[in-house]
Amino acid sequence: MNRRYDKEKYLNLVEKIRTAIPDISLTTDIIVGFPGETEEDFLETVDVVKKVRYDSAFTFIYSKRTGTPAAVMENQVSEGVVKDRFNRLLETVQSIGREMSARDTGKVMEVLVEEQNSQDKHLMTGRLSNNLLVHFEGDTSLIGQLCQVRLDECRGFYYMGTKVG
């Protein structure tokens, strides 16, 4: 896929970033099943995911596009192999993502209030600086404001919280 860096350089960069900004939220995009991808290549990708511990990852199955260089490459990966790899990767990404998301449970953090929750009008929805959603009781006068919210319960990829102050 024409990368100009290798795994070691990438992991070193992640280490430098995390040292400089310990609370940083890291995300990535991953394509599974690019032509020529071997099981070893795939396992290297999973190893990077485990070492970096992304907060989230957008995972995609490679799809052949007519007219692209990859569409005519040899060693196209079979659909069954791609789906198996994708499911294994997704399981790893989601497990780590849940752990990473839950790391701030119990803390009071700043939330940018974006909107009234569409499913429960008593709740407002906002985002933490790492882009995680937070739902908490409030009213529409809070939209556009920064509020202090205690993160009471992590529910996978969002929090239920309580406005403080």
mmCIF file of C-alpha atoms in Angstrom:
data_model
loop_
_atom_site.group_PDB
_atom_site.id
_atom_site.type_symbol
_atom_site.label_atom_id
_atom_site.label_comp_id
_atom_site.label_asym_id
_atom_site.label_seq_id
_atom_site.Cartn_x
_atom_site.Cartn_y
_atom_site.Cartn_z
ATOM 1 C CA MET A 1 0.000 0.000 0.000
ATOM 2 C CA ASN A 2 2.980 2.252 -0.604
ATOM 3 C CA ARG A 3 3.763 3.111 3.034
ATOM 4 C CA ARG A 4 6.943 5.144 3.518
ATOM 5 C CA TYR A 5 7.546 3.970 7.070
ATOM 6 C CA ASP A 6 7.852 0.641 8.845
ATOM 7 C CA LYS A 7 6.332 -0.812 11.990
ATOM 8 C CA GLU A 8 9.290 0.117 14.195
ATOM 9 C CA LYS A 9 9.278 3.780 13.096
ATOM 10 C CA TYR A 10 5.528 3.963 13.590
ATOM 11 C CA LEU A 11 5.640 2.478 17.102
ATOM 12 C CA ASN A 12 8.519 4.808 18.029
ATOM 13 C CA LEU A 13 6.452 7.773 16.871
ATOM 14 C CA VAL A 14 3.472 6.598 18.947
ATOM 15 C CA GLU A 15 5.745 6.273 21.989
ATOM 16 C CA LYS A 16 7.042 9.844 21.505
ATOM 17 C CA ILE A 17 3.499 11.158 21.152
ATOM 18 C CA ARG A 18 2.244 9.343 24.263
ATOM 19 C CA THR A 19 5.284 10.551 26.247
ATOM 20 C CA ALA A 20 4.612 14.156 25.226
ATOM 21 C CA ILE A 21 0.808 13.940 25.602
ATOM 22 C CA PRO A 22 -0.081 11.034 27.945
ATOM 23 C CA ASP A 23 -3.861 11.567 27.698
ATOM 24 C CA ILE A 24 -3.941 11.685 23.906
ATOM 25 C CA SER A 25 -6.650 9.802 22.089
ATOM 26 C CA LEU A 26 -5.326 7.877 19.096
ATOM 27 C CA THR A 27 -7.480 6.498 16.298
ATOM 28 C CA THR A 28 -6.701 4.916 12.968
ATOM 29 C CA ASP A 29 -8.147 3.502 9.761
ATOM 30 C CA ILE A 30 -7.315 -0.088 8.837
ATOM 31 C CA ILE A 31 -8.043 -1.904 5.586
ATOM 32 C CA VAL A 32 -8.096 -5.699 5.754
ATOM 33 C CA GLY A 33 -7.498 -7.888 2.709
ATOM 34 C CA PHE A 34 -5.451 -5.630 0.460
ATOM 35 C CA PRO A 35 -4.010 -7.719 -2.412
ATOM 36 C CA GLY A 36 -0.949 -9.637 -1.304
ATOM 37 C CA GLU A 37 -1.793 -9.438 2.403
ATOM 38 C CA THR A 38 -0.516 -12.611 4.068
ATOM 39 C CA GLU A 39 -1.578 -14.055 7.411
ATOM 40 C CA GLU A 40 1.780 -12.834 8.745
ATOM 41 C CA ASP A 41 1.046 -9.309 7.479
ATOM 42 C CA PHE A 42 -2.366 -9.422 9.108
ATOM 43 C CA LEU A 43 -0.911 -10.618 12.433
ATOM 44 C CA GLU A 44 1.586 -7.743 12.306
ATOM 45 C CA THR A 45 -1.360 -5.354 11.957
ATOM 46 C CA VAL A 46 -3.068 -6.927 14.981
ATOM 47 C CA ASP A 47 0.211 -6.642 16.899
ATOM 48 C CA VAL A 48 0.373 -2.906 16.143
ATOM 49 C CA VAL A 49 -3.246 -2.513 17.294
ATOM 50 C CA LYS A 50 -2.409 -4.271 20.570
ATOM 51 C CA LYS A 51 0.748 -2.219 21.152
ATOM 52 C CA VAL A 52 -0.711 1.185 20.244
ATOM 53 C CA ARG A 53 -4.051 0.567 22.000
ATOM 54 C CA TYR A 54 -6.143 2.846 19.818
ATOM 55 C CA ASP A 55 -9.171 4.488 21.375
ATOM 56 C CA SER A 56 -11.019 3.508 18.233
ATOM 57 C CA ALA A 57 -10.290 2.286 14.748
ATOM 58 C CA PHE A 58 -12.292 2.538 11.580
ATOM 59 C CA THR A 59 -11.907 -0.881 10.010
ATOM 60 C CA PHE A 60 -12.724 -1.665 6.410
ATOM 61 C CA ILE A 61 -12.674 -4.643 4.105
ATOM 62 C CA TYR A 62 -10.674 -3.928 0.953
ATOM 63 C CA SER A 63 -12.958 -3.701 -2.031
ATOM 64 C CA LYS A 64 -11.727 -4.025 -5.566
ATOM 65 C CA ARG A 65 -12.269 -0.850 -7.582
ATOM 66 C CA THR A 66 -12.095 -1.103 -11.363
ATOM 67 C CA GLY A 67 -9.376 1.085 -12.820
ATOM 68 C CA THR A 68 -7.190 1.178 -9.720
ATOM 69 C CA PRO A 69 -3.704 -0.366 -9.635
ATOM 70 C CA ALA A 70 -4.765 -2.692 -6.795
ATOM 71 C CA ALA A 71 -7.642 -4.128 -8.836
ATOM 72 C CA VAL A 72 -5.221 -5.812 -11.231
ATOM 73 C CA MET A 73 -2.654 -6.897 -8.649
ATOM 74 C CA GLU A 74 -1.962 -10.577 -8.251
ATOM 75 C CA ASN A 75 -2.642 -12.354 -4.968
ATOM 76 C CA GLN A 76 -6.155 -11.033 -4.349
ATOM 77 C CA VAL A 77 -7.225 -12.317 -0.918
ATOM 78 C CA SER A 78 -10.275 -14.573 -0.904
ATOM 79 C CA GLU A 79 -13.525 -13.275 0.550
ATOM 80 C CA GLY A 80 -13.630 -15.953 3.254
ATOM 81 C CA VAL A 81 -10.116 -15.177 4.464
ATOM 82 C CA VAL A 82 -10.806 -11.437 4.444
ATOM 83 C CA LYS A 83 -14.012 -11.819 6.463
ATOM 84 C CA ASP A 84 -12.264 -14.050 9.019
ATOM 85 C CA ARG A 85 -9.415 -11.553 9.409
ATOM 86 C CA PHE A 86 -11.798 -8.632 9.601
ATOM 87 C CA ASN A 87 -13.816 -10.282 12.382
ATOM 88 C CA ARG A 88 -10.659 -11.101 14.360
ATOM 89 C CA LEU A 89 -9.394 -7.545 13.982
ATOM 90 C CA LEU A 90 -12.751 -6.036 14.909
ATOM 91 C CA GLU A 91 -12.915 -8.127 18.081
ATOM 92 C CA THR A 92 -9.455 -6.897 19.116
ATOM 93 C CA VAL A 93 -10.176 -3.253 18.239
ATOM 94 C CA GLN A 94 -13.496 -3.236 20.100
ATOM 95 C CA SER A 95 -12.084 -4.892 23.212
ATOM 96 C CA ILE A 96 -9.210 -2.410 23.460
ATOM 97 C CA GLY A 97 -11.512 0.487 22.584
ATOM 98 C CA ARG A 98 -13.857 -0.375 25.443
ATOM 99 C CA GLU A 99 -10.917 -0.505 27.872
ATOM 100 C CA MET A 100 -9.495 2.786 26.610
ATOM 101 C CA SER A 101 -12.886 4.495 26.732
ATOM 102 C CA ALA A 102 -13.463 3.438 30.349
ATOM 103 C CA ARG A 103 -10.173 4.850 31.653
ATOM 104 C CA ASP A 104 -11.790 8.131 32.765
ATOM 105 C CA THR A 105 -14.724 6.656 34.685
ATOM 106 C CA GLY A 106 -15.329 8.648 37.876
ATOM 107 C CA LYS A 107 -13.389 11.719 36.725
ATOM 108 C CA VAL A 108 -14.887 15.169 36.280
ATOM 109 C CA MET A 109 -14.077 16.398 32.794
ATOM 110 C CA GLU A 110 -14.938 19.252 30.480
ATOM 111 C CA VAL A 111 -17.658 18.479 27.937
ATOM 112 C CA LEU A 112 -18.651 20.575 24.933
ATOM 113 C CA VAL A 113 -22.450 20.363 24.832
ATOM 114 C CA GLU A 114 -23.633 19.777 21.268
ATOM 115 C CA GLU A 115 -27.314 18.914 21.313
ATOM 116 C CA GLN A 116 -30.351 17.602 23.080
ATOM 117 C CA ASN A 117 -30.271 13.827 23.108
ATOM 118 C CA SER A 118 -32.544 12.508 20.369
ATOM 119 C CA GLN A 119 -33.698 9.489 22.392
ATOM 120 C CA ASP A 120 -34.265 11.161 25.765
ATOM 121 C CA LYS A 121 -35.175 14.867 25.848
ATOM 122 C CA HIS A 122 -34.055 15.115 29.512
ATOM 123 C CA LEU A 123 -30.477 14.432 28.418
ATOM 124 C CA MET A 124 -27.926 16.589 26.673
ATOM 125 C CA THR A 125 -25.189 15.121 24.492
ATOM 126 C CA GLY A 126 -21.673 16.466 24.322
ATOM 127 C CA ARG A 127 -18.097 15.459 23.625
ATOM 128 C CA LEU A 128 -14.932 15.142 25.611
ATOM 129 C CA SER A 129 -11.684 16.464 24.147
ATOM 130 C CA ASN A 130 -10.937 12.905 22.950
ATOM 131 C CA ASN A 131 -14.215 12.917 20.970
ATOM 132 C CA LEU A 132 -16.079 10.445 23.209
ATOM 133 C CA LEU A 133 -19.772 11.146 23.647
ATOM 134 C CA VAL A 134 -21.231 11.975 27.050
ATOM 135 C CA HIS A 135 -24.948 12.009 27.889
ATOM 136 C CA PHE A 136 -26.129 13.831 31.023
ATOM 137 C CA GLU A 137 -29.228 15.563 32.410
ATOM 138 C CA GLY A 138 -29.586 19.175 31.369
ATOM 139 C CA ASP A 139 -31.494 21.578 29.158
ATOM 140 C CA THR A 140 -30.997 23.184 25.768
ATOM 141 C CA SER A 141 -29.546 26.388 27.287
ATOM 142 C CA LEU A 142 -26.296 24.397 27.672
ATOM 143 C CA ILE A 143 -25.827 23.841 23.910
ATOM 144 C CA GLY A 144 -22.545 25.370 22.780
ATOM 145 C CA GLN A 145 -21.196 25.645 26.328
ATOM 146 C CA LEU A 146 -18.385 23.854 28.105
ATOM 147 C CA CYS A 147 -19.616 22.047 31.213
ATOM 148 C CA GLN A 148 -17.930 20.055 33.938
ATOM 149 C CA VAL A 149 -19.415 16.557 33.951
ATOM 150 C CA ARG A 150 -18.603 13.592 36.195
ATOM 151 C CA LEU A 151 -18.253 10.494 34.051
ATOM 152 C CA ASP A 152 -20.367 8.060 36.037
ATOM 153 C CA GLU A 153 -20.622 5.025 33.762
ATOM 154 C CA CYS A 154 -18.840 4.001 30.589
ATOM 155 C CA ARG A 155 -21.106 2.107 28.229
ATOM 156 C CA GLY A 156 -18.558 0.993 25.698
ATOM 157 C CA PHE A 157 -17.997 3.974 23.477
ATOM 158 C CA TYR A 158 -19.873 6.667 25.404
ATOM 159 C CA TYR A 159 -20.436 7.808 28.978
ATOM 160 C CA MET A 160 -23.443 8.539 31.141
ATOM 161 C CA GLY A 161 -22.553 11.458 33.387
ATOM 162 C CA THR A 162 -23.736 14.056 35.855
ATOM 163 C CA LYS A 163 -23.251 17.803 35.404
ATOM 164 C CA VAL A 164 -21.177 19.255 38.232
ATOM 165 C CA GLY A 165 -21.698 22.840 39.410
#
